Amino acid sequence: MSTNQNTDTIYGINPKTGDRLDPGFPAADAARVDALVADAVAAYQRYRATSGPDRADLLREIAMQIEALGDELITVCDAETALGPVRIASERGRTVNQLRMFADLVEEGSWVDARIDTAIPDRKPLPKPDIRRMLAPVGPVVVFGASNFPLAFSVAGGDSASALAAGNPVIVKAHGSHPGTSALVGRAVSAAVAQCGLPAGVFAVVHGPGSVVGSALVKHPGVRAVGFTGSRGGGRALMDLAAARKAPIPVYAEMGSINPLIVLPHAVAHRGVAIAEGLAGSVCLGVGQFCTNPGLILAVEPAGSEAAPADSVSSGGAAANPGTAGATAAFVSRLAATMEAQGPGVMLNRSIASTYCEMVARFASAHGVVTHTGARSQDAGGCAPSQPDGAGATQAAGAGPDGYATVHPALFSVSADVFVQSPLLAQEVFGPATLVVRCADATDVTRCLAVIGGNLTATFHGDDEDFAGYADLVRVVEQTVGRVIFNGFPTGVEVCASMTHGGPYPASASEFHTSVGTGAILRFARPVSYQNCPPPLLPAEPQDANPRGITRIVNGAYSRDPVA
Ligand code: NAP
């Protein structure tokens, strides 16, 4: 569990103080899990038959019910996560916009990808049958909310919205870090389900330890797919559980990512300071608690650059771009100074803060690694792992001056040769930390990329002079990630039709899918073909008359017309 508490009752913990937040929420037992899945299976038969416009009504009603929670949602969520009212209000906006985006998608209806190949009875040597295909719901989906997005990737977040939009009942395993927020949003969703006259089994929230309640749900034969956002360990455990079932099911897990950011030589020489300042903001945004946080900076030294000795680089910072000589050193120096200036921040929970501090300490003591800022992360009070959750920071032995889950930004650098030989340094440090790897050329960058595996994103900072010589590197990088960003920063994921938020393993369990944007619905639908189906038995979408007016592929051509 992410919080240390009685497994019969789940309480939120204020990450600023360590105080327990009432009320507690009873953890589900095995009988409750069985009952919830049975309800979802029963509701599925009714819900799968609803039309796109019916599901759009539900999604819009959910959005309205969440908005109607008003300030109570902000207050409860802030107490549980310390994310702050401004960020939480903005995340609430993203959450309801996602719900409305999926409402628009299923109301329009073409997402079902209907394809019609009409019969050719006199084809030789064999007649061609009439075949019609469309995407259909899969059945009850279990969603594991993420700690770092208590609204947009939680109870009514993108996984739940896309699964409901596709016609599947949803059971959410609430994250133990924000049970009160989960309960509030869960009530809003259930109110919307009732308001739309749908069976209650269409949606449920359940509390309890992942290792007990979450595992039981994933193993339950009535469950047909899983959506997950969180740690690599958690995601992988659920993938293995699902694969070991008698009937395996897909787990769409979005897991850790270090999001390499590649700074090319012309850019580092001519605008390295500006890049460093923007990068510091991205690394420290939200106390670094984003899956798109840039955790690895591959900085290519300009030709002729006098690379400063690693230990000569201080956090004092150079104010101006130095040109070619010492460009990478100046970049690192400015990055360190700007990160340090961001100051400490409160993480989502004690466990995440402790893991962050442990990882910072391991990086700091690793062979060949230079620490530019972040020494305080190792001795900050928030990093003392001995303090029990819920005790209250002021009462607990071991609490330091910085508070219960408070951490500091950390910046390290290392040579490419050391990096490729240190598996530790390729691990995600979830929080406001990053590692600069000093690369001589594109070959060094490629060597580094080869040891880190799949990622959600990769970012290039480069000028025209750079890209002329590094085009091949772009072709290499695009094979390792779901999204390539140019002269920007990976934090901040636009929710739209063209977004890919996923990537080759271990960034996600399926590199063929995205968990953000309208494409996320495709995780929770499967193709069904109807061969020589009597017309009255066809669903609406592939019928000759095209009653939904959707775009279809008819005998190889896109069309909205009825079949003649
Ligand atoms: P997590 O530990 O993976 O937990 C996410 C959800 O999965 C929780 O509901 C958890 O339940 C459940 N779970 C975890 N392991 C499980 C298992 N073996 N069997 C069944 N259920 C399981 O993620 P987190 O609590 O959000 O954060 C922990 C760490 O994950 C962070 O320190 C960070 O390294 C990483 N993280 C990464 C991202 C990302 O987007 N890349 C986001 C958030 C966190 P319980 O808590 O009840 O066990």
XYZ file of C-alpha atoms and ligand atoms in Angstrom:
612
model
C 0.000 0.000 0.000
C 1.062 3.540 -0.571
C 0.011 4.581 2.931
C 0.688 2.839 6.176
C -2.646 2.117 7.758
C -5.078 -0.432 9.056
C -6.053 -2.552 6.074
C -9.700 -2.850 7.267
C -10.269 0.876 7.053
C -8.574 3.248 4.632
C -7.882 6.786 5.815
C -6.397 9.681 3.926
C -3.243 11.178 5.421
C -2.496 14.898 5.192
C 0.919 14.960 3.475
C 1.763 18.350 4.996
C 1.242 17.261 8.596
C 0.996 13.490 8.696
C -2.392 13.768 10.383
C -5.054 11.172 9.689
C -8.082 12.465 7.809
C -11.563 11.279 8.770
C -13.747 9.572 7.828
C -12.224 6.195 7.107
C -13.511 4.002 4.302
C -14.107 0.289 4.865
C -11.942 -2.007 2.767
C -13.896 -4.461 0.670
C -13.752 -8.135 1.634
C -13.898 -11.038 -0.795
C -17.697 -11.246 -0.639
C -18.007 -7.554 -1.484
C -15.653 -7.924 -4.458
C -17.731 -10.872 -5.721
C -20.957 -8.925 -5.310
C -19.603 -5.860 -7.118
C -18.360 -7.890 -10.068
C -21.666 -9.809 -10.239
C -23.536 -6.481 -10.335
C -21.222 -5.208 -13.082
C -21.648 -8.379 -15.144
C -25.445 -8.124 -14.833
C -25.433 -4.404 -15.674
C -23.235 -5.032 -18.711
C -26.025 -6.709 -20.656
C -28.179 -3.619 -20.357
C -25.392 -1.061 -20.662
C -23.713 -2.531 -23.749
C -27.013 -2.134 -25.602
C -27.213 1.612 -24.971
C -26.685 3.897 -27.952
C -23.810 6.330 -28.373
C -26.109 9.284 -27.597
C -27.315 7.502 -24.417
C -23.712 7.078 -23.236
C -22.986 10.683 -24.142
C -25.853 11.725 -21.841
C -24.300 9.698 -19.020
C -20.815 11.153 -19.514
C -22.149 14.711 -19.593
C -24.242 14.051 -16.488
C -21.133 12.737 -14.691
C -19.283 15.932 -15.622
C -22.142 18.041 -14.237
C -22.336 16.032 -11.020
C -18.584 16.450 -10.473
C -18.828 20.194 -11.022
C -21.747 20.283 -8.579
C -19.435 18.968 -5.834
C -18.031 22.497 -5.811
C -15.466 23.569 -3.241
C -15.897 20.451 -1.109
C -14.039 18.442 -3.748
C -11.194 20.955 -3.856
C -10.908 21.067 -0.065
C -10.924 17.298 0.439
C -8.543 16.677 -2.450
C -6.091 19.337 -1.273
C -6.068 17.944 2.270
C -5.276 14.472 0.908
C -2.728 15.417 -1.757
C -1.273 18.886 -0.971
C -1.493 19.645 -4.688
C -3.044 23.042 -3.966
C -6.460 24.475 -4.915
C -5.301 26.019 -8.196
C -3.846 22.782 -9.565
C -6.827 20.752 -8.310
C -9.354 23.123 -9.883
C -7.427 22.915 -13.133
C -7.340 19.126 -12.943
C -11.085 19.097 -12.285
C -11.490 21.135 -15.485
C -9.427 18.607 -17.400
C -11.470 15.752 -15.921
C -14.850 17.132 -16.942
C -13.494 18.151 -20.350
C -12.300 14.578 -20.902
C -15.753 13.266 -20.037
C -17.330 15.715 -22.496
C -14.749 14.857 -25.152
C -15.717 11.184 -24.957
C -19.404 12.195 -24.938
C -18.907 14.033 -28.238
C -16.965 11.079 -29.651
C -19.608 8.444 -28.941
C -22.484 10.758 -29.822
C -20.983 11.221 -33.292
C -20.346 7.471 -33.405
C -17.769 6.865 -36.166
C -15.205 5.664 -33.590
C -16.693 2.142 -33.849
C -14.820 1.843 -37.176
C -17.679 0.126 -39.001
C -16.598 -1.705 -42.168
C -18.914 -3.274 -44.694
C -17.986 -5.652 -47.489
C -21.118 -6.554 -49.392
C -21.683 -10.016 -50.793
C -20.702 -11.090 -54.302
C -22.834 -14.241 -54.682
C -21.579 -15.040 -58.186
C -17.872 -14.645 -57.434
C -15.778 -17.558 -58.783
C -14.554 -19.962 -57.642
C -16.423 -19.194 -54.371
C -19.154 -16.698 -53.563
C -18.068 -13.803 -51.334
C -20.157 -13.509 -48.148
C -21.540 -10.268 -46.747
C -19.238 -9.278 -43.841
C -19.737 -6.322 -41.525
C -17.459 -5.402 -38.662
C -17.505 -2.915 -35.820
C -15.969 -2.345 -32.400
C -17.995 -3.551 -29.428
C -17.584 -3.244 -25.650
C -15.629 -5.952 -23.799
C -17.342 -6.194 -20.391
C -16.537 -5.002 -16.853
C -13.316 -2.980 -16.620
C -11.309 -2.471 -13.431
C -9.511 0.877 -13.090
C -6.628 1.635 -10.707
C -6.429 5.364 -10.047
C -3.060 7.128 -9.960
C -1.792 8.912 -6.858
C -0.462 11.852 -8.851
C -3.680 12.696 -10.705
C -6.403 12.319 -8.058
C -9.078 13.501 -10.497
C -7.915 13.232 -14.121
C -6.434 9.717 -13.756
C -8.576 8.464 -10.936
C -12.216 7.583 -10.260
C -13.748 9.526 -13.166
C -10.496 10.033 -15.073
C -9.503 9.074 -18.580
C -9.569 5.298 -18.020
C -13.068 5.309 -16.516
C -14.402 7.813 -19.066
C -13.097 5.838 -22.035
C -14.286 2.494 -20.665
C -17.773 3.861 -19.949
C -17.873 5.568 -23.352
C -17.152 2.234 -25.040
C -20.106 0.629 -23.215
C -18.406 -1.134 -20.302
C -19.275 -1.091 -16.598
C -16.384 0.180 -14.459
C -15.146 -0.781 -10.999
C -12.500 1.590 -9.604
C -9.969 0.448 -7.001
C -9.571 3.766 -5.183
C -6.005 4.906 -4.548
C -5.226 4.765 -0.833
C -3.643 8.208 -1.040
C -6.943 9.997 -1.781
C -9.850 7.867 -0.498
C -12.063 10.839 0.421
C -11.667 12.377 -3.039
C -12.403 8.973 -4.573
C -15.543 8.537 -2.493
C -16.857 12.001 -3.386
C -16.292 11.539 -7.110
C -17.645 7.987 -6.898
C -20.864 9.296 -5.423
C -21.136 11.849 -8.228
C -20.715 9.155 -10.884
C -23.239 6.849 -9.226
C -25.723 9.739 -8.988
C -25.299 10.295 -12.730
C -25.843 6.588 -13.429
C -29.098 6.706 -11.431
C -30.151 9.989 -13.063
C -29.780 8.346 -16.488
C -31.933 5.378 -15.430
C -29.092 2.885 -15.735
C -28.450 -0.058 -13.394
C -26.259 0.791 -10.381
C -23.822 -1.959 -11.401
C -22.591 0.239 -14.260
C -20.196 1.916 -11.823
C -18.625 1.263 -8.408
C -15.721 2.468 -6.275
C -14.050 0.071 -3.892
C -11.455 0.762 -1.195
C -8.764 -1.523 0.140
C -5.164 -2.605 -0.311
C -4.131 -3.248 -3.881
C -2.451 -6.495 -2.939
C -5.772 -7.823 -1.590
C -8.710 -6.005 -3.174
C -6.959 -4.968 -6.404
C -5.576 -8.461 -6.980
C -8.956 -10.084 -6.302
C -10.587 -7.833 -8.897
C -7.962 -8.511 -11.565
C -8.219 -12.268 -10.997
C -12.022 -12.293 -11.001
C -13.379 -14.155 -14.052
C -16.113 -11.540 -14.528
C -13.569 -8.790 -15.188
C -12.534 -8.347 -18.821
C -9.876 -5.596 -18.880
C -7.822 -3.377 -16.565
C -6.679 0.247 -16.762
C -3.788 1.267 -14.501
C -1.515 4.288 -13.945
C 1.263 4.127 -11.386
C 4.544 2.417 -10.659
C 6.319 -0.091 -12.854
C 6.255 -2.614 -10.014
C 2.512 -2.268 -9.516
C 1.705 -2.329 -13.218
C 3.912 -5.336 -13.861
C 2.405 -7.239 -10.920
C -1.081 -6.696 -12.356
C 0.055 -7.680 -15.872
C 1.459 -10.939 -14.477
C -1.697 -11.644 -12.480
C -3.866 -11.060 -15.547
C -1.660 -13.232 -17.751
C -1.817 -16.086 -15.210
C -5.626 -16.193 -15.222
C -7.314 -19.164 -16.845
C -8.638 -16.662 -19.367
C -5.987 -13.909 -19.540
C -7.168 -10.326 -19.936
C -5.364 -7.167 -21.081
C -3.914 -4.788 -18.509
C -3.407 -1.349 -20.001
C -0.765 -0.109 -17.599
C 0.886 3.285 -17.949
C 3.985 2.994 -15.796
C 7.194 4.787 -15.070
C 9.121 6.828 -17.610
C 12.286 8.923 -17.482
C 11.498 10.892 -20.649
C 14.911 11.637 -22.155
C 15.456 15.225 -23.230
C 18.228 15.673 -25.784
C 19.985 19.036 -25.976
C 21.851 19.412 -29.276
C 25.141 21.309 -29.530
C 24.115 24.483 -31.349
C 21.164 24.938 -29.025
C 23.198 24.387 -25.869
C 25.844 26.867 -27.051
C 23.449 29.612 -28.127
C 20.469 29.335 -25.799
C 21.506 26.871 -23.132
C 20.585 29.242 -20.322
C 17.010 29.670 -21.531
C 16.657 25.924 -22.046
C 17.990 25.283 -18.533
C 15.507 27.705 -16.995
C 12.538 26.183 -18.828
C 13.764 22.705 -18.010
C 14.048 23.476 -14.294
C 10.381 24.512 -14.321
C 9.402 21.268 -16.034
C 11.457 19.053 -13.670
C 10.055 20.751 -10.554
C 6.455 21.257 -11.757
C 4.065 19.711 -9.237
C 7.060 18.579 -7.122
C 8.148 16.489 -10.090
C 5.178 14.142 -9.742
C 4.401 13.677 -13.413
C 4.891 10.559 -15.493
C 6.223 12.894 -18.206
C 8.831 14.467 -15.918
C 12.152 14.865 -17.793
C 14.387 12.640 -15.673
C 17.280 12.222 -18.113
C 19.032 15.005 -20.013
C 21.376 13.898 -22.801
C 23.471 16.990 -23.488
C 25.674 16.855 -26.577
C 28.843 18.898 -26.105
C 29.446 21.417 -28.916
C 32.526 20.609 -30.988
C 35.558 22.320 -29.489
C 33.772 22.803 -26.201
C 36.037 22.860 -23.201
C 34.008 20.580 -21.009
C 34.565 21.841 -17.507
C 35.768 19.201 -15.059
C 32.670 17.698 -13.541
C 33.431 18.752 -10.001
C 34.122 22.326 -11.010
C 30.497 22.910 -11.905
C 28.813 24.718 -9.055
C 25.216 25.719 -8.573
C 26.116 29.380 -8.706
C 25.023 29.715 -12.294
C 26.292 31.634 -15.298
C 23.914 34.348 -16.424
C 24.642 34.347 -20.137
C 25.233 31.792 -22.862
C 28.978 31.334 -23.134
C 29.027 30.176 -26.748
C 30.782 26.934 -27.548
C 33.388 26.892 -24.805
C 32.022 25.452 -21.566
C 28.491 25.427 -22.961
C 27.366 22.241 -21.247
C 28.902 23.298 -17.951
C 27.060 26.617 -18.108
C 23.842 24.806 -18.964
C 24.201 22.492 -15.962
C 25.117 25.366 -13.709
C 22.053 27.391 -14.655
C 19.828 24.322 -14.352
C 21.130 23.675 -10.833
C 20.647 27.284 -9.749
C 17.111 27.483 -11.139
C 16.105 24.139 -9.634
C 17.495 25.103 -6.257
C 15.593 28.385 -6.400
C 12.324 26.426 -6.694
C 12.749 25.386 -3.056
C 11.194 22.425 -1.242
C 7.801 20.942 -2.009
C 5.363 18.537 -0.350
C 4.924 15.228 -2.153
C 1.702 13.246 -2.411
C 2.420 10.923 0.468
C 5.091 9.796 2.846
C 5.889 6.649 0.913
C 6.522 8.530 -2.350
C 8.663 11.109 -0.497
C 10.709 8.380 1.176
C 11.239 6.545 -2.108
C 12.325 9.817 -3.695
C 14.858 10.494 -0.972
C 16.210 6.954 -1.088
C 16.707 7.224 -4.844
C 18.367 10.634 -4.516
C 20.745 9.204 -1.930
C 21.553 6.230 -4.176
C 22.256 8.489 -7.152
C 24.392 10.815 -5.037
C 26.603 7.976 -3.882
C 26.830 6.194 -7.246
C 30.208 5.897 -8.930
C 31.071 8.835 -11.197
C 27.984 10.890 -10.346
C 28.320 14.584 -9.461
C 25.620 16.153 -7.286
C 24.916 19.760 -8.297
C 21.998 20.363 -5.984
C 19.911 18.111 -3.779
C 22.111 17.165 -0.851
C 19.333 18.407 1.439
C 16.941 15.875 -0.043
C 18.785 13.182 1.796
C 18.453 14.621 5.263
C 15.131 16.440 4.957
C 12.553 15.607 7.607
C 10.082 14.411 5.025
C 12.496 11.697 4.102
C 12.780 10.063 7.496
C 11.166 6.706 6.787
C 10.673 5.832 10.425
C 7.683 8.076 11.009
C 4.366 6.215 10.927
C 1.598 7.566 8.719
C -1.183 9.287 10.579
C 0.914 10.045 13.637
C 1.191 13.754 12.945
C 4.531 15.228 11.996
C 4.976 17.146 15.219
C 4.515 14.098 17.427
C 6.800 11.727 15.642
C 10.371 11.030 16.388
C 12.459 11.469 13.305
C 10.428 14.307 11.845
C 12.749 17.012 10.629
C 12.364 20.720 10.086
C 10.942 20.370 6.603
C 7.783 18.495 7.495
C 6.193 15.192 6.815
C 6.571 14.575 3.071
C 8.724 17.522 2.035
C 11.572 17.114 -0.445
C 14.075 19.274 -2.318
C 14.976 19.289 -6.019
C 18.042 17.284 -6.983
C 20.350 17.534 -10.010
C 23.123 15.126 -10.943
C 25.505 14.736 -13.867
C 27.569 11.873 -15.197
C 29.559 10.913 -18.284
C 27.980 8.790 -21.020
C 30.504 6.004 -20.352
C 29.495 5.728 -16.706
C 25.782 6.039 -17.499
C 25.674 3.098 -19.909
C 27.313 0.873 -17.287
C 25.045 1.873 -14.377
C 21.557 0.331 -14.499
C 20.657 2.281 -11.348
C 20.978 5.585 -13.207
C 18.379 4.539 -15.790
C 15.728 4.123 -13.100
C 12.913 6.601 -12.550
C 13.337 8.972 -9.618
C 9.734 10.019 -9.128
C 9.992 13.621 -7.979
C 11.861 16.870 -8.750
C 15.141 15.277 -9.814
C 17.001 14.882 -13.071
C 20.321 13.564 -14.358
C 22.448 15.227 -17.053
C 24.537 12.845 -19.132
C 27.429 14.513 -20.933
C 27.486 13.093 -24.482
C 30.171 13.702 -27.084
C 27.996 13.020 -30.124
C 24.968 11.223 -31.565
C 26.641 7.861 -30.973
C 26.782 8.562 -27.241
C 23.108 9.567 -27.260
C 22.189 6.361 -29.081
C 24.229 4.276 -26.601
C 22.393 5.898 -23.709
C 18.968 5.415 -25.304
C 19.749 1.735 -25.833
C 20.024 1.104 -22.097
C 16.846 2.889 -20.971
C 14.110 1.002 -22.852
C 10.756 2.449 -23.849
C 9.535 5.835 -22.669
C 6.383 7.912 -22.884
C 8.194 10.858 -24.437
C 11.492 12.104 -25.816
C 12.300 15.768 -26.349
C 14.776 17.500 -28.635
C 16.134 20.958 -28.059
C 17.880 21.900 -31.259
C 18.292 24.581 -33.912
C 18.216 24.218 -37.702
C 22.012 23.853 -37.596
C 21.559 20.882 -35.244
C 18.799 19.055 -37.057
C 20.730 19.093 -40.326
C 23.251 16.758 -38.701
C 20.975 14.896 -36.277
C 18.023 13.851 -38.472
C 19.037 10.197 -38.149
C 18.898 10.511 -34.367
C 15.280 11.635 -34.603
C 14.521 8.446 -36.561
C 16.200 6.389 -33.813
C 14.416 8.153 -30.981
C 10.933 7.909 -32.491
C 11.184 4.112 -32.252
C 11.564 4.200 -28.485
C 8.727 6.497 -27.351
C 5.068 7.374 -27.841
C 5.563 11.132 -28.342
C 8.493 13.181 -29.698
C 8.588 16.853 -28.660
C 10.657 19.559 -30.344
C 11.874 22.621 -28.458
C 9.368 22.237 -25.654
C 8.979 20.252 -22.454
C 7.213 16.926 -21.929
C 5.156 17.858 -18.863
C 1.661 18.923 -19.844
C -0.183 16.364 -21.943
C -2.745 17.846 -24.316
C -5.995 15.886 -24.279
C -6.962 15.582 -27.940
C -7.504 13.142 -30.783
C -3.886 13.182 -31.967
C -2.254 12.557 -28.562
C -0.273 9.394 -27.828
C 0.341 8.860 -24.132
C 1.977 5.469 -24.037
C 5.081 3.887 -25.445
C 7.119 0.698 -25.672
C 7.510 -1.321 -22.460
C 8.264 -0.459 -19.696
C 6.578 2.921 -20.285
C 3.328 1.112 -20.908
C 2.005 -2.409 -21.166
C 0.840 -1.908 -24.749
C 2.691 0.335 -27.166
C -0.267 0.008 -29.531
C -2.499 2.168 -27.369
C -2.773 5.549 -25.670
C -4.278 6.354 -22.281
C -4.908 10.023 -23.150
C -7.078 11.420 -25.948
C -9.978 9.939 -27.859
C -7.810 6.967 -28.927
C -7.926 5.730 -25.318
C -11.374 4.257 -26.014
C -9.820 1.623 -28.299
C -8.342 -0.158 -25.246
C -11.796 -1.134 -24.090
C -13.444 -2.298 -27.311
C -12.921 -5.307 -29.520
C -13.792 -6.010 -33.149
C -16.744 -8.248 -33.983
C -17.598 -9.337 -37.537
C -21.068 -10.377 -38.671
C -21.095 -12.705 -41.658
C -24.341 -13.021 -43.675
C -26.178 -11.615 -40.651
C -29.944 -11.189 -41.111
C -30.412 -7.393 -41.300
C -32.770 -7.152 -38.291
C -30.070 -8.725 -36.102
C -27.344 -6.223 -37.028
C -26.446 -3.418 -34.597
C -27.342 0.032 -35.948
C -23.853 1.049 -37.068
C -23.289 -1.514 -39.869
C -26.895 -1.511 -41.133
C -27.470 -0.648 -44.818
C -29.411 2.517 -44.016
C -26.628 3.908 -41.755
C -29.175 5.192 -39.219
C -26.410 6.728 -37.069
C -25.049 8.700 -40.045
C -21.467 7.678 -39.225
C -18.408 7.411 -41.445
C -17.845 3.801 -42.500
C -15.637 1.898 -44.927
C -17.998 0.431 -47.510
C -16.388 -1.885 -50.045
C -13.027 -0.184 -49.434
C -14.119 3.480 -49.545
C -14.897 5.868 -46.679
C -18.528 6.933 -46.834
C -21.440 8.252 -44.800
C -23.960 7.117 -47.428
C -26.415 4.245 -46.997
C -25.418 1.035 -48.745
C -27.190 1.063 -52.101
P 1.511 2.302 -7.249
O 2.216 1.898 -6.007
O 1.835 1.564 -8.466
O -0.051 2.166 -6.933
C -1.051 2.457 -7.926
C -2.289 1.639 -7.622
O -2.024 0.260 -7.891
C -2.725 1.700 -6.163
O -4.128 1.662 -6.110
C -2.131 0.448 -5.570
O -2.887 0.003 -4.473
C -2.227 -0.536 -6.723
N -1.178 -1.555 -6.683
C 0.153 -1.330 -6.631
N 0.812 -2.507 -6.612
C -0.120 -3.475 -6.661
C -0.064 -4.902 -6.663
N 1.096 -5.563 -6.622
N -1.210 -5.581 -6.714
C -2.391 -4.938 -6.755
N -2.513 -3.589 -6.739
C -1.389 -2.869 -6.700
O 1.702 3.829 -7.540
P 1.623 5.082 -6.582
O 1.132 4.707 -5.228
O 0.812 6.059 -7.299
O 3.098 5.608 -6.483
C 4.167 4.805 -6.069
C 5.320 4.998 -7.007
O 4.876 4.822 -8.346
C 5.918 6.364 -7.011
O 6.901 6.535 -6.034
C 6.476 6.456 -8.385
O 7.729 5.869 -8.444
C 5.554 5.677 -9.223
N 4.553 6.464 -9.957
C 4.697 6.616 -11.268
C 3.739 7.304 -11.975
C 3.843 7.479 -13.427
O 2.956 8.056 -14.011
N 4.882 7.013 -14.047
C 2.631 7.841 -11.361
C 2.499 7.663 -10.019
C 3.464 6.955 -9.340
P -2.372 0.231 -2.950
O -1.790 1.584 -2.901
O -3.598 0.061 -2.163
O -1.373 -0.850 -2.754
